[in-house]
Amino acid sequence: MYLEQLHIQGFKSFAQASRLDFLGPQKKTKGITTIVGPNGSGKSNVADSIRWVLGEQSMKLLRGKKSEDVIFAGSDKKARSGFAEVTMRLLNEERSAELDYPEVEITRRLYRDGESEYLLNKNKVRLQDIQLILAKANFGERHYAVIGQGMIDSLLALSAEERRDFFDEASGVKPLQFKKQQSIQKLALA
């Protein structure tokens, strides 16, 4: 599964709808995309938007204090946004995600009133559904491939349990843990 496109609107410094296209895998190479710009241009906000759409819940990791902090707060020339929305399009030609679609779109939307929603190919789903699909494809919100500014320092400062969670996801055992947790919940209800 490869990141193909990112649509960002109302998220942090992205007041206007913006689209970023990423080079997909070439014949024998996987391609590398870099985001370059001066300080304050929003480079870290792009990485934050990827983490956020993948389900990141920690406002500390998203460099905020409350969930509303991810919504564009306004400027001298632009009114504040009423919502933040990020849509990530992933190439799924190899069917890494167990979905019968060559492309998978994941959308996360948050409104100022606190209401939020997740969409998978434009259908409303739960965060848990997205996390399970991504975990099975070894592509998650804390996956080793998404390392933002200051992430190395925070990894070193994690507790033993948090560090284990990080490495469990990176090693691909997260889908098994999801299944185990669902089984435990079903047993508890029976």
Coordinates of N, CA and C in Angstrom, one line a residue:
M1 N 0.9 -1.2 0.0 CA 0.0 0.0 0.0 C 0.9 1.2 0.0
Y2 N 0.6 2.2 -0.9 CA 1.4 3.4 -1.0 C 0.6 4.6 -0.9
L3 N 1.1 5.7 -0.3 CA 0.4 7.0 -0.3 C 0.5 7.6 -1.6
E4 N -0.7 7.9 -2.2 CA -0.8 8.5 -3.5 C -1.1 9.9 -3.5
Q5 N -2.1 10.3 -2.6 CA -2.5 11.7 -2.6 C -3.0 12.1 -1.2
L6 N -2.9 13.3 -0.9 CA -3.3 13.9 0.4 C -4.1 15.1 0.2
H7 N -5.4 15.2 0.6 CA -6.2 16.4 0.5 C -6.3 17.0 1.9
I8 N -6.0 18.2 2.1 CA -6.0 18.9 3.4 C -6.8 20.1 3.3
Q9 N -7.8 20.3 4.2 CA -8.6 21.5 4.2 C -9.0 21.9 5.7
G10 N -8.6 23.1 6.1 CA -9.0 23.6 7.4 C -8.2 22.9 8.5
F11 N -7.1 22.2 8.1 CA -6.3 21.5 9.1 C -5.1 22.4 9.4
K12 N -4.9 22.9 10.6 CA -3.8 23.7 11.1 C -3.6 24.9 10.1
S13 N -2.5 25.0 9.4 CA -2.2 26.1 8.6 C -2.8 26.0 7.2
F14 N -3.5 24.9 6.9 CA -4.1 24.7 5.6 C -5.5 25.3 5.5
A15 N -5.7 26.6 5.4 CA -7.0 27.2 5.4 C -7.7 26.8 4.1
Q16 N -7.1 26.9 3.0 CA -7.6 26.5 1.7 C -7.4 25.1 1.4
A17 N -8.3 24.5 0.7 CA -8.2 23.1 0.3 C -6.9 22.9 -0.5
S18 N -6.1 22.0 -0.1 CA -4.8 21.7 -0.8 C -4.7 20.3 -1.1
R19 N -4.0 20.0 -2.2 CA -3.8 18.6 -2.6 C -2.3 18.4 -2.9
L20 N -1.8 17.3 -2.3 CA -0.4 16.9 -2.5 C -0.4 15.6 -3.2
D21 N 0.3 15.5 -4.3 CA 0.4 14.2 -5.0 C 1.8 13.6 -4.7
F22 N 1.8 12.4 -4.4 CA 3.0 11.7 -4.1 C 3.3 10.7 -5.2
L23 N 4.6 10.5 -5.6 CA 5.0 9.6 -6.6 C 4.8 8.2 -6.0
G24 N 4.1 7.4 -6.7 CA 3.9 6.0 -6.3 C 5.1 5.2 -6.7
P25 N 5.0 3.9 -6.4 CA 6.1 3.0 -6.7 C 6.4 2.9 -8.2
Q26 N 7.6 3.1 -8.6 CA 8.0 2.9 -10.0 C 8.3 1.4 -10.2
K27 N 8.7 1.1 -11.4 CA 8.8 -0.4 -11.7 C 9.6 -1.1 -10.7
K28 N 10.8 -0.7 -10.4 CA 11.6 -1.5 -9.4 C 12.0 -0.7 -8.2
T29 N 11.7 0.6 -8.2 CA 12.0 1.4 -7.0 C 10.7 1.9 -6.4
K30 N 10.7 2.2 -5.2 CA 9.5 2.7 -4.5 C 9.4 4.2 -4.5
G31 N 10.4 4.9 -4.9 CA 10.3 6.4 -4.9 C 10.4 7.0 -3.5
I32 N 10.8 8.2 -3.4 CA 11.0 8.9 -2.2 C 10.4 10.3 -2.4
T33 N 9.5 10.7 -1.5 CA 9.0 12.1 -1.5 C 9.5 12.8 -0.3
T34 N 9.9 14.1 -0.6 CA 10.4 14.9 0.5 C 9.5 16.2 0.4
I35 N 9.4 16.8 1.6 CA 8.7 18.1 1.7 C 9.7 19.1 2.2
V36 N 10.0 20.1 1.4 CA 11.0 21.1 1.7 C 10.4 22.5 1.7
G37 N 10.8 23.3 2.7 CA 10.4 24.7 2.7 C 11.0 25.4 3.9
P38 N 10.8 26.7 4.0 CA 11.4 27.5 5.1 C 10.6 27.2 6.4
N39 N 11.2 27.7 7.5 CA 10.5 27.5 8.8 C 9.2 28.2 8.7
G40 N 8.2 27.6 9.3 CA 6.8 28.2 9.3 C 6.0 28.0 8.1
S41 N 6.5 27.2 7.1 CA 5.7 27.0 5.9 C 4.7 25.9 6.0
G42 N 4.7 25.1 7.0 CA 3.7 24.0 7.2 C 4.2 22.6 7.0
K43 N 5.5 22.4 6.9 CA 6.1 21.1 6.6 C 5.6 20.1 7.7
S44 N 5.7 20.5 8.9 CA 5.4 19.6 10.0 C 3.9 19.4 10.1
N45 N 3.1 20.3 9.6 CA 1.6 20.2 9.5 C 1.2 19.1 8.5
V46 N 2.0 18.9 7.5 CA 1.7 17.8 6.5 C 1.9 16.5 7.2
A47 N 3.0 16.3 8.0 CA 3.2 15.1 8.7 C 2.1 14.9 9.8
D48 N 1.8 16.0 10.4 CA 0.7 15.9 11.4 C -0.6 15.5 10.8
S49 N -0.9 16.0 9.6 CA -2.2 15.6 9.0 C -2.2 14.1 8.6
I50 N -1.1 13.6 8.2 CA -1.0 12.1 7.9 C -1.3 11.3 9.2
R51 N -0.6 11.7 10.3 CA -0.8 11.0 11.6 C -2.3 11.1 12.0
W52 N -2.8 12.3 11.8 CA -4.2 12.6 12.3 C -5.2 11.8 11.5
V53 N -5.1 11.7 10.2 CA -6.1 11.0 9.4 C -6.0 9.5 9.7
L54 N -4.8 9.0 10.1 CA -4.6 7.6 10.4 C -5.1 7.3 11.8
G55 N -5.7 8.3 12.5 CA -6.3 8.1 13.8 C -5.6 8.5 15.1
E56 N -4.5 9.3 14.9 CA -3.8 9.7 16.1 C -4.7 10.5 17.0
Q57 N -4.7 10.1 18.3 CA -5.5 10.7 19.3 C -4.8 11.6 20.3
S58 N -3.5 11.5 20.3 CA -2.6 12.2 21.2 C -2.4 13.7 20.7
M59 N -3.0 14.6 21.4 CA -2.8 16.0 21.0 C -1.4 16.5 21.2
K60 N -0.7 15.8 22.1 CA 0.7 16.2 22.3 C 1.6 15.8 21.1
L61 N 1.3 14.6 20.5 CA 2.0 14.2 19.3 C 1.7 15.1 18.1
L62 N 0.5 15.7 18.1 CA 0.0 16.6 17.1 C 0.4 18.0 17.3
R63 N 1.1 18.2 18.4 CA 1.6 19.6 18.8 C 0.4 20.5 19.1
G64 N -0.5 20.0 19.9 CA -1.7 20.8 20.3 C -2.0 20.5 21.7
K65 N -3.0 21.2 22.2 CA -3.5 21.0 23.6 C -4.9 20.4 23.6
K66 N -5.8 20.8 22.7 CA -7.1 20.3 22.6 C -7.4 20.0 21.2
S67 N -8.4 19.1 20.9 CA -8.7 18.7 19.6 C -9.0 19.8 18.6
E68 N -9.6 20.9 19.1 CA -9.9 22.1 18.3 C -8.7 22.7 17.7
D69 N -7.5 22.5 18.3 CA -6.3 23.1 17.9 C -5.9 22.6 16.5
V70 N -6.4 21.5 15.9 CA -6.1 21.1 14.6 C -6.9 21.8 13.5
I71 N -7.9 22.6 13.9 CA -8.8 23.3 13.0 C -8.1 24.7 12.8
F72 N -8.1 25.2 11.5 CA -7.5 26.5 11.2 C -8.1 27.6 12.1
A73 N -7.3 28.3 12.8 CA -7.8 29.3 13.8 C -8.0 30.6 13.2
G74 N -7.7 30.9 11.9 CA -7.9 32.2 11.3 C -6.6 33.0 11.3
S75 N -6.7 34.1 10.5 CA -5.5 35.0 10.4 C -6.0 36.4 10.1
D76 N -5.1 37.3 9.9 CA -5.6 38.7 9.6 C -6.4 38.7 8.3
K77 N -6.1 37.9 7.4 CA -6.8 37.9 6.1 C -7.8 36.8 5.8
K78 N -7.8 35.8 6.7 CA -8.7 34.7 6.5 C -9.5 34.3 7.8
A79 N -10.8 34.1 7.6 CA -11.6 33.8 8.8 C -11.3 32.3 9.2
R80 N -11.5 32.0 10.5 CA -11.3 30.7 11.0 C -12.2 29.7 10.3
S81 N -11.7 28.5 10.2 CA -12.4 27.4 9.6 C -13.4 26.7 10.6
G82 N -14.5 26.2 10.0 CA -15.5 25.5 10.9 C -15.2 24.1 11.1
F83 N -14.2 23.6 10.3 CA -13.9 22.1 10.4 C -12.5 21.9 9.8
A84 N -11.9 20.8 10.2 CA -10.7 20.3 9.6 C -11.0 19.0 8.9
E85 N -10.4 18.8 7.7 CA -10.6 17.5 7.0 C -9.4 17.1 6.3
V86 N -9.0 15.9 6.4 CA -7.9 15.3 5.7 C -8.3 14.0 5.1
T87 N -8.1 13.9 3.8 CA -8.3 12.6 3.1 C -7.0 12.1 2.5
M88 N -6.8 10.9 2.8 CA -5.6 10.2 2.3 C -6.0 9.1 1.3
R89 N -5.4 9.2 0.1 CA -5.7 8.1 -0.9 C -4.4 7.2 -1.0
L90 N -4.7 5.9 -0.8 CA -3.7 4.9 -0.8 C -3.8 4.0 -2.0
L91 N -2.8 3.7 -2.6 CA -2.8 2.7 -3.7 C -2.9 1.3 -3.0
N92 N -3.8 0.5 -3.4 CA -4.0 -0.8 -2.8 C -4.0 -1.9 -3.9
E93 N -3.2 -1.7 -5.0 CA -3.2 -2.6 -6.1 C -2.8 -4.0 -5.7
E94 N -1.9 -4.1 -4.7 CA -1.4 -5.4 -4.2 C -2.4 -6.0 -3.2
R95 N -3.5 -5.3 -2.9 CA -4.5 -5.7 -1.9 C -3.9 -6.0 -0.5
S96 N -2.9 -5.1 -0.1 CA -2.4 -5.2 1.2 C -3.5 -5.0 2.3
A97 N -4.3 -4.0 2.0 CA -5.5 -3.8 2.8 C -6.5 -4.8 2.3
E98 N -7.2 -5.5 3.2 CA -8.1 -6.6 2.7 C -9.4 -6.0 2.2
L99 N -9.3 -5.2 1.2 CA -10.5 -4.5 0.6 C -10.3 -4.8 -0.9
D100 N -11.4 -5.0 -1.6 CA -11.4 -5.2 -3.0 C -11.5 -4.0 -3.8
Y101 N -10.6 -3.0 -3.5 CA -10.5 -1.8 -4.2 C -9.0 -1.5 -4.5
P102 N -8.7 -1.0 -5.8 CA -7.3 -0.7 -6.1 C -6.8 0.6 -5.4
E103 N -7.8 1.4 -4.9 CA -7.4 2.6 -4.2 C -8.3 2.7 -2.9
V104 N -7.8 3.1 -1.8 CA -8.5 3.3 -0.6 C -8.4 4.7 -0.1
E105 N -9.5 5.3 0.1 CA -9.5 6.7 0.6 C -10.0 6.7 2.1
I106 N -9.2 7.3 2.9 CA -9.5 7.4 4.4 C -9.7 8.9 4.6
T107 N -10.8 9.3 5.2 CA -11.1 10.7 5.6 C -11.4 10.8 7.0
R108 N -10.8 11.8 7.6 CA -11.2 12.2 9.0 C -11.6 13.6 9.0
R109 N -12.7 13.9 9.7 CA -13.3 15.2 9.7 C -13.6 15.6 11.1
L110 N -13.3 16.8 11.5 CA -13.6 17.3 12.9 C -14.2 18.7 12.8
Y111 N -15.4 18.9 13.4 CA -16.1 20.2 13.4 C -15.8 20.9 14.7
R112 N -15.9 22.2 14.7 CA -15.7 23.0 15.9 C -16.5 22.6 17.1
D113 N -17.7 22.1 16.9 CA -18.6 21.7 18.0 C -18.1 20.4 18.6
G114 N -17.0 19.8 18.1 CA -16.5 18.6 18.7 C -16.9 17.3 17.9
E115 N -17.9 17.4 17.1 CA -18.3 16.2 16.3 C -17.3 15.8 15.3
S116 N -17.0 14.5 15.2 CA -16.0 14.0 14.3 C -16.5 12.8 13.5
E117 N -15.9 12.5 12.4 CA -16.3 11.3 11.7 C -15.1 10.8 10.9
Y118 N -15.2 9.5 10.6 CA -14.2 8.8 9.8 C -15.0 8.2 8.6
L119 N -14.3 8.3 7.5 CA -14.9 7.7 6.2 C -13.9 6.8 5.6
L120 N -14.4 5.7 5.0 CA -13.6 4.8 4.3 C -14.2 4.7 2.9
N121 N -13.6 5.2 1.9 CA -14.1 5.2 0.5 C -15.5 5.9 0.6
K122 N -15.6 7.0 1.3 CA -16.8 7.9 1.4 C -17.9 7.3 2.2
N123 N -17.7 6.2 2.9 CA -18.7 5.5 3.8 C -18.3 5.7 5.2
K124 N -19.2 6.2 6.1 CA -18.9 6.4 7.5 C -18.6 5.0 8.1
V125 N -17.5 5.1 8.9 CA -17.0 3.9 9.6 C -16.5 4.4 11.0
R126 N -16.2 3.4 11.8 CA -15.6 3.7 13.1 C -14.1 3.8 13.0
L127 N -13.4 4.5 13.9 CA -12.0 4.5 13.9 C -11.4 3.1 14.1
Q128 N -12.1 2.3 14.9 CA -11.6 0.9 15.1 C -11.5 0.2 13.8
D129 N -12.5 0.4 12.9 CA -12.5 -0.3 11.6 C -11.3 0.1 10.7
I130 N -11.0 1.4 10.7 CA -9.9 1.9 10.0 C -8.6 1.3 10.5
Q131 N -8.5 1.4 11.9 CA -7.3 0.9 12.5 C -7.0 -0.6 12.2
L132 N -8.1 -1.4 12.2 CA -7.9 -2.8 11.9 C -7.5 -3.0 10.5
I133 N -8.1 -2.3 9.5 CA -7.7 -2.5 8.1 C -6.2 -2.1 7.9
L134 N -5.8 -0.9 8.6 CA -4.5 -0.5 8.4 C -3.5 -1.4 9.1
A135 N -3.9 -1.9 10.3 CA -3.0 -2.8 11.0 C -2.7 -4.1 10.2
K136 N -3.7 -4.6 9.6 CA -3.6 -5.8 8.7 C -2.6 -5.5 7.6
A137 N -2.6 -4.3 7.1 CA -1.8 -3.9 6.0 C -0.4 -3.3 6.5
N138 N -0.1 -3.4 7.8 CA 1.1 -2.8 8.4 C 1.3 -1.4 8.1
F139 N 0.2 -0.6 8.2 CA 0.1 0.8 7.9 C -0.7 1.5 8.9
G140 N -0.1 2.1 10.0 CA -0.9 2.6 11.1 C -0.5 4.0 11.5
E141 N -1.3 4.5 12.5 CA -1.0 5.9 12.9 C 0.3 6.1 13.6
R142 N 0.9 5.1 14.2 CA 2.2 5.2 14.8 C 3.2 4.4 14.1
H143 N 2.9 4.0 12.9 CA 3.8 3.1 12.2 C 5.2 3.8 12.0
Y144 N 6.2 3.1 12.0 CA 7.6 3.6 11.9 C 7.8 4.5 10.7
A145 N 7.0 4.4 9.6 CA 7.2 5.2 8.4 C 6.7 6.6 8.6
V146 N 6.0 6.9 9.7 CA 5.5 8.3 9.9 C 6.2 8.8 11.2
I147 N 7.4 9.4 11.0 CA 8.1 9.9 12.1 C 8.2 11.4 11.9
G148 N 7.5 12.1 12.8 CA 7.5 13.6 12.7 C 8.5 14.3 13.5
Q149 N 8.5 15.6 13.5 CA 9.5 16.4 14.2 C 9.4 16.1 15.7
G150 N 10.6 15.8 16.3 CA 10.7 15.5 17.7 C 10.3 14.1 18.1
M151 N 10.0 13.3 17.1 CA 9.5 11.9 17.4 C 10.6 11.1 18.0
I152 N 11.8 11.2 17.5 CA 12.9 10.4 18.1 C 13.0 10.6 19.6
D153 N 13.1 11.9 20.0 CA 13.2 12.3 21.4 C 12.0 11.7 22.2
S154 N 10.8 11.8 21.6 CA 9.6 11.2 22.3 C 9.7 9.7 22.4
L155 N 10.2 9.0 21.4 CA 10.3 7.6 21.5 C 11.3 7.2 22.6
L156 N 12.3 7.9 22.8 CA 13.3 7.6 23.9 C 12.7 7.8 25.2
A157 N 11.7 8.8 25.3 CA 11.1 9.1 26.6 C 9.8 8.3 26.9
L158 N 9.4 7.4 26.0 CA 8.2 6.6 26.2 C 8.4 5.6 27.4
S159 N 7.3 5.3 28.0 CA 7.3 4.2 29.0 C 7.6 2.9 28.3
A160 N 7.9 1.9 29.1 CA 8.1 0.5 28.5 C 6.9 0.0 27.7
E161 N 5.7 0.3 28.3 CA 4.5 -0.2 27.6 C 4.2 0.6 26.3
E162 N 4.4 1.9 26.3 CA 4.2 2.7 25.1 C 5.2 2.3 24.0
R163 N 6.5 2.0 24.4 CA 7.5 1.6 23.5 C 7.1 0.3 22.9
R164 N 6.6 -0.7 23.7 CA 6.2 -2.0 23.2 C 5.1 -1.8 22.2
D165 N 4.1 -0.9 22.4 CA 3.0 -0.7 21.5 C 3.6 -0.2 20.2
F166 N 4.5 0.7 20.2 CA 5.2 1.3 19.0 C 5.8 0.1 18.2
F167 N 6.6 -0.7 18.9 CA 7.3 -1.8 18.1 C 6.4 -2.9 17.7
D168 N 5.3 -3.1 18.5 CA 4.3 -4.1 18.0 C 3.7 -3.7 16.7
E169 N 3.4 -2.4 16.6 CA 2.8 -1.9 15.3 C 3.8 -2.0 14.2
A170 N 5.0 -1.6 14.5 CA 6.1 -1.6 13.4 C 6.4 -3.0 13.0
S171 N 6.3 -4.0 13.9 CA 6.6 -5.4 13.5 C 5.4 -6.1 12.9
G172 N 4.2 -5.6 13.0 CA 3.1 -6.2 12.3 C 2.3 -7.1 13.1
V173 N 2.4 -7.1 14.5 CA 1.6 -8.0 15.3 C 0.3 -7.3 15.8
K174 N 0.1 -6.0 15.4 CA -1.0 -5.3 15.8 C -2.4 -5.9 15.4
P175 N -2.5 -6.4 14.1 CA -3.7 -7.1 13.7 C -4.1 -8.2 14.7
L176 N -3.1 -9.0 15.1 CA -3.4 -10.1 16.0 C -3.9 -9.6 17.4
Q177 N -3.3 -8.5 17.8 CA -3.7 -7.9 19.1 C -5.2 -7.4 19.0
F178 N -5.5 -6.8 17.8 CA -6.9 -6.4 17.6 C -7.9 -7.5 17.7
K179 N -7.5 -8.6 17.0 CA -8.4 -9.8 17.0 C -8.5 -10.4 18.5
K180 N -7.4 -10.4 19.2 CA -7.4 -10.9 20.5 C -8.3 -10.1 21.4
Q181 N -8.2 -8.7 21.3 CA -9.0 -7.8 22.1 C -10.5 -8.0 21.8
Q182 N -10.8 -8.1 20.5 CA -12.2 -8.3 20.1 C -12.8 -9.6 20.7
S183 N -12.0 -10.7 20.6 CA -12.4 -12.0 21.2 C -12.6 -11.9 22.7
I184 N -11.8 -11.2 23.4 CA -11.9 -11.0 24.8 C -13.2 -10.2 25.2
Q185 N -13.5 -9.2 24.4 CA -14.7 -8.4 24.5 C -16.0 -9.3 24.3
K186 N -15.9 -10.1 23.3 CA -17.0 -11.0 23.0 C -17.3 -12.0 24.1
L187 N -16.2 -12.6 24.6 CA -16.3 -13.5 25.7 C -16.8 -12.9 27.0
A188 N -16.4 -11.6 27.2 CA -16.9 -10.9 28.4 C -18.4 -10.6 28.3
L189 N -18.9 -10.5 27.1 CA -20.4 -10.2 26.9 C -21.2 -11.5 26.9
A190 N -20.5 -12.6 26.7 CA -21.3 -13.9 26.7 C -21.6 -14.4 28.0

